[in-house]
Tab-separated table of C-alpha atoms in Angstrom:
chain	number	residue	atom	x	y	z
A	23	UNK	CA	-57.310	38.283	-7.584
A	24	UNK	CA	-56.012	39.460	-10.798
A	25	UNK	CA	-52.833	41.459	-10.648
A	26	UNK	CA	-53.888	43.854	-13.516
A	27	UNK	CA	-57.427	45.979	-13.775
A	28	UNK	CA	-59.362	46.466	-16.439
A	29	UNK	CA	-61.347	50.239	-16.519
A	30	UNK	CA	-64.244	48.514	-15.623
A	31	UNK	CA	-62.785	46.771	-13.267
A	32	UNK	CA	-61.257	49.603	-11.328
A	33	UNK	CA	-64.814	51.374	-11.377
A	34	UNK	CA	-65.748	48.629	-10.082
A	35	UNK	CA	-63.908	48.357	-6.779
A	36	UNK	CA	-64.111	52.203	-6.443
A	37	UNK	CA	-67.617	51.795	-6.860
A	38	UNK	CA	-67.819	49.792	-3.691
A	39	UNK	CA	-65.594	51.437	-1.792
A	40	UNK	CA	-67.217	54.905	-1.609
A	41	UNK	CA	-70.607	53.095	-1.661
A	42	UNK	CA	-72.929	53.073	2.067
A	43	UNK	CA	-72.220	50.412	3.716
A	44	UNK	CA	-74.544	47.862	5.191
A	45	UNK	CA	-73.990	46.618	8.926
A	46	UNK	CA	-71.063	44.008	8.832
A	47	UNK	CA	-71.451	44.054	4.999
A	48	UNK	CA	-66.972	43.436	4.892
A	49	UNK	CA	-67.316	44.555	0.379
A	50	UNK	CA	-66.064	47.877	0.708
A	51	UNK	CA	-62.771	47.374	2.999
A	52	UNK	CA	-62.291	44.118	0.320
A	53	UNK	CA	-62.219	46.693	-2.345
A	54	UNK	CA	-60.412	48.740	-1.099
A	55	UNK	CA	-57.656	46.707	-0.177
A	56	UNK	CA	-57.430	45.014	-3.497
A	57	UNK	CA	-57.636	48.846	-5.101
A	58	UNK	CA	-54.767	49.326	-2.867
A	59	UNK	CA	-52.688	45.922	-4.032
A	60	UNK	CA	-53.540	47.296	-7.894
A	61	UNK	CA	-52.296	50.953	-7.184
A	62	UNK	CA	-49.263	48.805	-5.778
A	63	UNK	CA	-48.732	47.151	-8.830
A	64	UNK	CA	-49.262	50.142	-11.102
A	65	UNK	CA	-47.199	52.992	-8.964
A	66	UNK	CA	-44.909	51.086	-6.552
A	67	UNK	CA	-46.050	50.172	-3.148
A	68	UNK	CA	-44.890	53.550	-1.617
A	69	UNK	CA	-47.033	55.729	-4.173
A	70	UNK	CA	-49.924	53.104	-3.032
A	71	UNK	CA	-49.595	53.287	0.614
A	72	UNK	CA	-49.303	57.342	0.250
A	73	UNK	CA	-52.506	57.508	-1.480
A	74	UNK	CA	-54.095	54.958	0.968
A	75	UNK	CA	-53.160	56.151	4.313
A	76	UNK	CA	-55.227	57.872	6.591
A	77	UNK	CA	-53.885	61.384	8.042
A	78	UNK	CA	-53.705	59.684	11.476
A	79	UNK	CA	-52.698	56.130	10.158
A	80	UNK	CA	-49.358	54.371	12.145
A	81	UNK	CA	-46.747	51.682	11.268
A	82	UNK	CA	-43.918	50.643	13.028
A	83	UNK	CA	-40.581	51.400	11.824
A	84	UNK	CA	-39.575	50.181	14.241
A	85	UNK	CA	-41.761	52.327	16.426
A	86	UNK	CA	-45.195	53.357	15.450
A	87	UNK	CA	-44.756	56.639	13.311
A	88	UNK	CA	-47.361	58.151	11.501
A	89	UNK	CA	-47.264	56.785	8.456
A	90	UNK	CA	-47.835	59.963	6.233
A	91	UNK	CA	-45.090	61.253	7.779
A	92	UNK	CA	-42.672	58.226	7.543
A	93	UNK	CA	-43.601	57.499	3.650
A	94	UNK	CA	-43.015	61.370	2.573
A	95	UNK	CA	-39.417	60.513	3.212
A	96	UNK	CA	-39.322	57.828	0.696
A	97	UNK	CA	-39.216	58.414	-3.113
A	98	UNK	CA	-41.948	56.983	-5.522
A	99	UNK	CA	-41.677	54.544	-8.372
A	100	UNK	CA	-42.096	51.332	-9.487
A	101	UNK	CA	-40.495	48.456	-7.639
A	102	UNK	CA	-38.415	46.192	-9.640
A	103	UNK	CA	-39.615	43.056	-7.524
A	104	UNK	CA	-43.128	43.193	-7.199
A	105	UNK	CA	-45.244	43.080	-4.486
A	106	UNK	CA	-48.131	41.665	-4.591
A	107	UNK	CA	-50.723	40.691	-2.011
A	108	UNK	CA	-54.348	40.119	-1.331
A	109	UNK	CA	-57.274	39.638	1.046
A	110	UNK	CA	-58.370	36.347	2.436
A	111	UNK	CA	-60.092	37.746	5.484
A	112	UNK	CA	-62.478	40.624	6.564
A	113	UNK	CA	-64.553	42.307	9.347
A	114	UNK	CA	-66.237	45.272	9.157
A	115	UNK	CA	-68.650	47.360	12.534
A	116	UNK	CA	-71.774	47.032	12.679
A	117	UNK	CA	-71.506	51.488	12.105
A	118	UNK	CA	-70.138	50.513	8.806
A	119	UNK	CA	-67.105	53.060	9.605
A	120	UNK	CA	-64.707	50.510	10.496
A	121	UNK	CA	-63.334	47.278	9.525
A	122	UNK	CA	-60.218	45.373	8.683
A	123	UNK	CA	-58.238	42.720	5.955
A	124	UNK	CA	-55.850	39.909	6.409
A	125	UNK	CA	-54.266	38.089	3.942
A	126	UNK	CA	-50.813	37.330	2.182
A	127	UNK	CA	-48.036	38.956	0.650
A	128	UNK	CA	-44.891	38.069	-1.458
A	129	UNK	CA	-42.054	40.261	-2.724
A	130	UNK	CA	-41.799	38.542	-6.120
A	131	UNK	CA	-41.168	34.554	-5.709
A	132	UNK	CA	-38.735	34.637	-3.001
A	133	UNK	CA	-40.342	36.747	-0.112
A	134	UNK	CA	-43.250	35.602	1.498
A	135	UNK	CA	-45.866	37.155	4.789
A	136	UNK	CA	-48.928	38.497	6.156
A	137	UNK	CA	-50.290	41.951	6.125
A	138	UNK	CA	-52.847	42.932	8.474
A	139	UNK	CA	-54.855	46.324	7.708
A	140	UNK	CA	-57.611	48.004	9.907
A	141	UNK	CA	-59.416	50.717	7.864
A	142	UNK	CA	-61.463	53.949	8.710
A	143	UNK	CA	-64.340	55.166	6.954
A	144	UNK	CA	-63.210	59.207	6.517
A	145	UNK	CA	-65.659	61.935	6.466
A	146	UNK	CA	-65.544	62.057	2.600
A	147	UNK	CA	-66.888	58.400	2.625
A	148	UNK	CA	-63.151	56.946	1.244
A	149	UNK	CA	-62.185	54.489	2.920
A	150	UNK	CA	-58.028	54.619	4.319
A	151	UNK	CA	-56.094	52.872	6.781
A	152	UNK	CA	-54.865	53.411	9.944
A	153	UNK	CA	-52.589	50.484	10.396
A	154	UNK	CA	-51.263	48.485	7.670
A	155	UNK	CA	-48.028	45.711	8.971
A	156	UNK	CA	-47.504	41.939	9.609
A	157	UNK	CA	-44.810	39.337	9.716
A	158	UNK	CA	-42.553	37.744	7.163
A	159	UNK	CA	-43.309	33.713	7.153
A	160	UNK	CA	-40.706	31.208	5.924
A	161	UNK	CA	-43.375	29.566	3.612
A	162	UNK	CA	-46.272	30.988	0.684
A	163	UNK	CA	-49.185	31.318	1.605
A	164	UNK	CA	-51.288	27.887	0.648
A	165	UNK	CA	-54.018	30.528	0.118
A	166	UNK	CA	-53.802	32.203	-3.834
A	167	UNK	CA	-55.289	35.241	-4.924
A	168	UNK	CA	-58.504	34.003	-6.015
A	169	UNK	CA	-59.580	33.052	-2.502
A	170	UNK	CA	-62.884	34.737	-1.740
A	171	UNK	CA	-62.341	36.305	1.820
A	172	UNK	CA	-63.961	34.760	4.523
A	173	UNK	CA	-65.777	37.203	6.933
A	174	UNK	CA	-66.079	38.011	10.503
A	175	UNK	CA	-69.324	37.153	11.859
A	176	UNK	CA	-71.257	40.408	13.064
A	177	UNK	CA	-71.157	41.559	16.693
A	178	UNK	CA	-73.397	40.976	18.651
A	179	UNK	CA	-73.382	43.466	21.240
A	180	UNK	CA	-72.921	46.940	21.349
A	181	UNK	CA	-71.064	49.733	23.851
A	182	UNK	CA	-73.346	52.716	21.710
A	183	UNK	CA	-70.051	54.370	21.365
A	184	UNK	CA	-66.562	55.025	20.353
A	185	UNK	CA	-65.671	56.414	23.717
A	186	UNK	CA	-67.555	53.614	25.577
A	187	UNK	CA	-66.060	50.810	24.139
A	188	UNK	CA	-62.403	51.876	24.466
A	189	UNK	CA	-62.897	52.622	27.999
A	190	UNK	CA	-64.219	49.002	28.494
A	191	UNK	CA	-61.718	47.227	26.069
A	192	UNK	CA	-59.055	49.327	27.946
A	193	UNK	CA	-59.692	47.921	30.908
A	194	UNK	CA	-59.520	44.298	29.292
A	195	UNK	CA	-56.155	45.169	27.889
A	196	UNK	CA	-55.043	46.077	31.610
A	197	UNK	CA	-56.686	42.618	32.481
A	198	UNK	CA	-54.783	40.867	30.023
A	199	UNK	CA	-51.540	42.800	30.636
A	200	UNK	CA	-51.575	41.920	34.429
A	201	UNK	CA	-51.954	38.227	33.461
A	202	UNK	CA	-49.697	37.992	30.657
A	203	UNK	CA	-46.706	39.369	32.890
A	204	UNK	CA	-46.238	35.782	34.440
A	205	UNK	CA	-48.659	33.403	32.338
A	206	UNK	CA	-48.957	34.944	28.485
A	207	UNK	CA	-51.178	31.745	27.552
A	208	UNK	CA	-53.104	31.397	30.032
A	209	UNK	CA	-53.900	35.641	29.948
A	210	UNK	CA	-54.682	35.294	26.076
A	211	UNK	CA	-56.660	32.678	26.093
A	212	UNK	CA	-58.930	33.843	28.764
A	213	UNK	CA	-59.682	36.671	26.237
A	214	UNK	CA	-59.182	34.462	22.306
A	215	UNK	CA	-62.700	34.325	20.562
A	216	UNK	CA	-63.351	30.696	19.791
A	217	UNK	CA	-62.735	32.006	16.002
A	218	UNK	CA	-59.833	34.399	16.752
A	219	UNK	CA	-56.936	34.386	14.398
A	220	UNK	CA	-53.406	34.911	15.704
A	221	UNK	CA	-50.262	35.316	13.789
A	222	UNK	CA	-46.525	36.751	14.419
A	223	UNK	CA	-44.221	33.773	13.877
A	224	UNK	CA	-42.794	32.728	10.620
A	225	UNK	CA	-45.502	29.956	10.321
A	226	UNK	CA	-48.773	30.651	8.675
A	227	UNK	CA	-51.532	32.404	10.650
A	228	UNK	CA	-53.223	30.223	12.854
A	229	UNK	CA	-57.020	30.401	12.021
A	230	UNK	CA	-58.312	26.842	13.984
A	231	UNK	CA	-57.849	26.725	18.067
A	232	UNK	CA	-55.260	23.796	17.632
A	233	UNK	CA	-53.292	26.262	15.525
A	234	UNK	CA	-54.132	29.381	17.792
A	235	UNK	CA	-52.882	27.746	20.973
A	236	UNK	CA	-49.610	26.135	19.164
A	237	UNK	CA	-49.042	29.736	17.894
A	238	UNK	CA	-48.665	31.248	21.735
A	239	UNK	CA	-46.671	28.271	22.337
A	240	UNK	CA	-44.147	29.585	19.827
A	241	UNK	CA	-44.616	32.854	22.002
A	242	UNK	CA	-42.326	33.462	25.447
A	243	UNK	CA	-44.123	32.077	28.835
A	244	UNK	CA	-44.311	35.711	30.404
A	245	UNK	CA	-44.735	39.025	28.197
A	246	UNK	CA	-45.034	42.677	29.460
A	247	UNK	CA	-47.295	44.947	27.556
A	248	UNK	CA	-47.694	48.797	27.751
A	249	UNK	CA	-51.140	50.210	25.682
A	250	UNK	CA	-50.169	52.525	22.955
A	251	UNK	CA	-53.189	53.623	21.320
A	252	UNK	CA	-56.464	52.559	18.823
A	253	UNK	CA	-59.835	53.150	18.292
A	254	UNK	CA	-62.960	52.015	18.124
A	255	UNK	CA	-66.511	52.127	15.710
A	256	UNK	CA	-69.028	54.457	16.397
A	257	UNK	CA	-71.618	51.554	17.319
A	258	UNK	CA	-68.848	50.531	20.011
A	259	UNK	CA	-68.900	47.133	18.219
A	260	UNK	CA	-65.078	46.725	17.322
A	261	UNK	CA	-61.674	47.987	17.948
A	262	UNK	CA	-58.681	48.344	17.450
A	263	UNK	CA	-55.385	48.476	20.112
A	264	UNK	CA	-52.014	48.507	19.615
A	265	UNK	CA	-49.028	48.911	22.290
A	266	UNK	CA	-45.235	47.911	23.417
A	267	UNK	CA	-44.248	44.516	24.434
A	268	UNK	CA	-41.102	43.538	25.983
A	269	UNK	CA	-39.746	39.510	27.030
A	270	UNK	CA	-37.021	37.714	27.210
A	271	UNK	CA	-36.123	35.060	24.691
A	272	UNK	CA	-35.128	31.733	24.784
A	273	UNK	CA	-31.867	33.162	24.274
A	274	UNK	CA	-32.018	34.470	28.057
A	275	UNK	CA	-31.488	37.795	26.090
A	276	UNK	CA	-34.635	40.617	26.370
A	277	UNK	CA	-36.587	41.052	23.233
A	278	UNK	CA	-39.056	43.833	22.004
A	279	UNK	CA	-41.802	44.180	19.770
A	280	UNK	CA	-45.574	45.206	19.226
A	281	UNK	CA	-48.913	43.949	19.313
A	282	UNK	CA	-51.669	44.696	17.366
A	283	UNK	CA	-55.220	43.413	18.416
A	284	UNK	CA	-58.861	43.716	17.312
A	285	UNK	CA	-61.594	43.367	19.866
A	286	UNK	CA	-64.864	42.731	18.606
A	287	UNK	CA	-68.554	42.832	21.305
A	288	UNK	CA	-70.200	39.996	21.610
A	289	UNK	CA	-73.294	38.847	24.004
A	290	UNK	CA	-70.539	37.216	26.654
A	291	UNK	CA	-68.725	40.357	26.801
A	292	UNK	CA	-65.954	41.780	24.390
A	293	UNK	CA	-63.537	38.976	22.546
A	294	UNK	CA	-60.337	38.828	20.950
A	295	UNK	CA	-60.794	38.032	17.326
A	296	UNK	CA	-57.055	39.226	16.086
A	297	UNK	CA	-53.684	39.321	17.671
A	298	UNK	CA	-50.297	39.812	16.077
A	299	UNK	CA	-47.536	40.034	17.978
A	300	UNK	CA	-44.242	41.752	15.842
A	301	UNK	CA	-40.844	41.844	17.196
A	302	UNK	CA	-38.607	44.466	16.528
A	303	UNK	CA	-35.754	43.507	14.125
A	304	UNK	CA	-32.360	43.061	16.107
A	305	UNK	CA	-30.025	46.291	15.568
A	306	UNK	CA	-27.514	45.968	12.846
A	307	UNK	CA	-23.844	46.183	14.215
């Protein structure tokens, strides 16, 4: 993606972001993610992630705040390192009110990651986020800005509601939880999609099983998690969790951190398609 907008351009992607969107159609959470990446580049990321975060929207500094909140304490400006980043994945309900983008980041030439954002259609028909956060990876991204996003296959199943669906995929996330207190791979991979991506570690996301599986190997043998919050589409298609987990490293010291997971219906039941799991940054002595 280019790092600089023409007018047209920028009509463009605001075009399709306020546009109706079609069932699983991911265009309009694309634009507005790279709309967000340009306001970035233009304002500084904190003028950018004022203007694009939903009243309700979280990160975790180290514990989820709400973002609005967190950011109002920061001043504005331009950043004298860039950063830059841009989508290489999508997903969007089959409602067309909810979706989410994956994809890299770098803090000029020297910092590199992965920024995962889950976005909510708002009653004005803008599209902001309600999560926006990732990991730092030792490596770029082999992926460049130019990479047309891959999408999410639609769901196919359907709970018919918000409130339905997070009352089943709570229940899987108690599932999971139980399991993942004394066998973390085993509990997550009863629940992975086939095509679930999974990312946390310094290495690249995993997006293939091979990688998905040597990604939870990276992970500890027994995590405990505690369910925070999310949401869900209106068709009861997709959604989105988020919660506390807790471990204890290879260090034999405990270790803390957050997941943050997307759930998607399908005929065989609900599926994992997205996990991140974040640890929280030791405490500076």
């Amino acid at each position: 993606m280019p790092r600089t907008l023409s007018v047209a351009g920028l009509s463009l992607m605001l075009a399709l972001v306020t546009a109706p969107t079609l069932a699983n159609d991911t265009a309009p959470v694309v634009a507005a993610e790279r709309a967000f990446a340009a306001q970035g580049l233009e304002l500084g990321w904190v003028a950018a992630f004022k203007r694009n975060a939903a009243p309700d929207g979280i990160t975790f500094s180290p514990e989820p705040v709400n973002a609005q909140a967190n950011l109002a304490k920061l001043p504005e400006g331009k950043d004298p390192v860039p950063l830059t980043w841009w989508p290489v994945w999508a997903g969007m309900a089959r409602s067309g009110d909810m979706g989410f983008t994956m994809g890299p980041f770098a803090i000029g030439d020297k910092g590199f990651g992965h920024f995962f954002t889950v976005w909510v259609r708002q009653p004005d028909g803008s599209w902001k986020w309600v999560y926006d956060g990732g990991p730092r990876n030792k490596d770029k991204s082999p992926l460049g800005p130019d990479t047309e996003p891959a999408s999410l296959p639609p769901a196919t199943a359907a709970a018919g509601s918000a409130e339905a669906a997070m009352k089943q995929v709570t229940a899987l996330e108690s599932a999971l939880a139980a399991q993942a207190a004394s066998d973390a791979r085993a509990a997550y991979l009863a629940h992975l999609a086939p095509d679930a991506r999974v990312m946390g570690s310094p290495e690249q996301p995993a997006t293939t099983p091979e990688a998905v599986t040597a990604e939870l190997s990276r992970r500890a043998p027994a995590l405990s998690f505690a369910a925070l919050g999310g949401k869900a589409s209106s068709a009861g298609d997709l959604a989105f969790t988020y919660g506390s987990a807790a471990w204890t490293g290879k260090d034999g010291q405990p270790h803390r951190g957050h997941y943050v997971r997307i759930w998607q219906n399908r005929t065989q039941g609900w599926k994992l398609v997205f996990d991140e799991l974040l640890p929280v940054p030791p405490a500076k002595s």
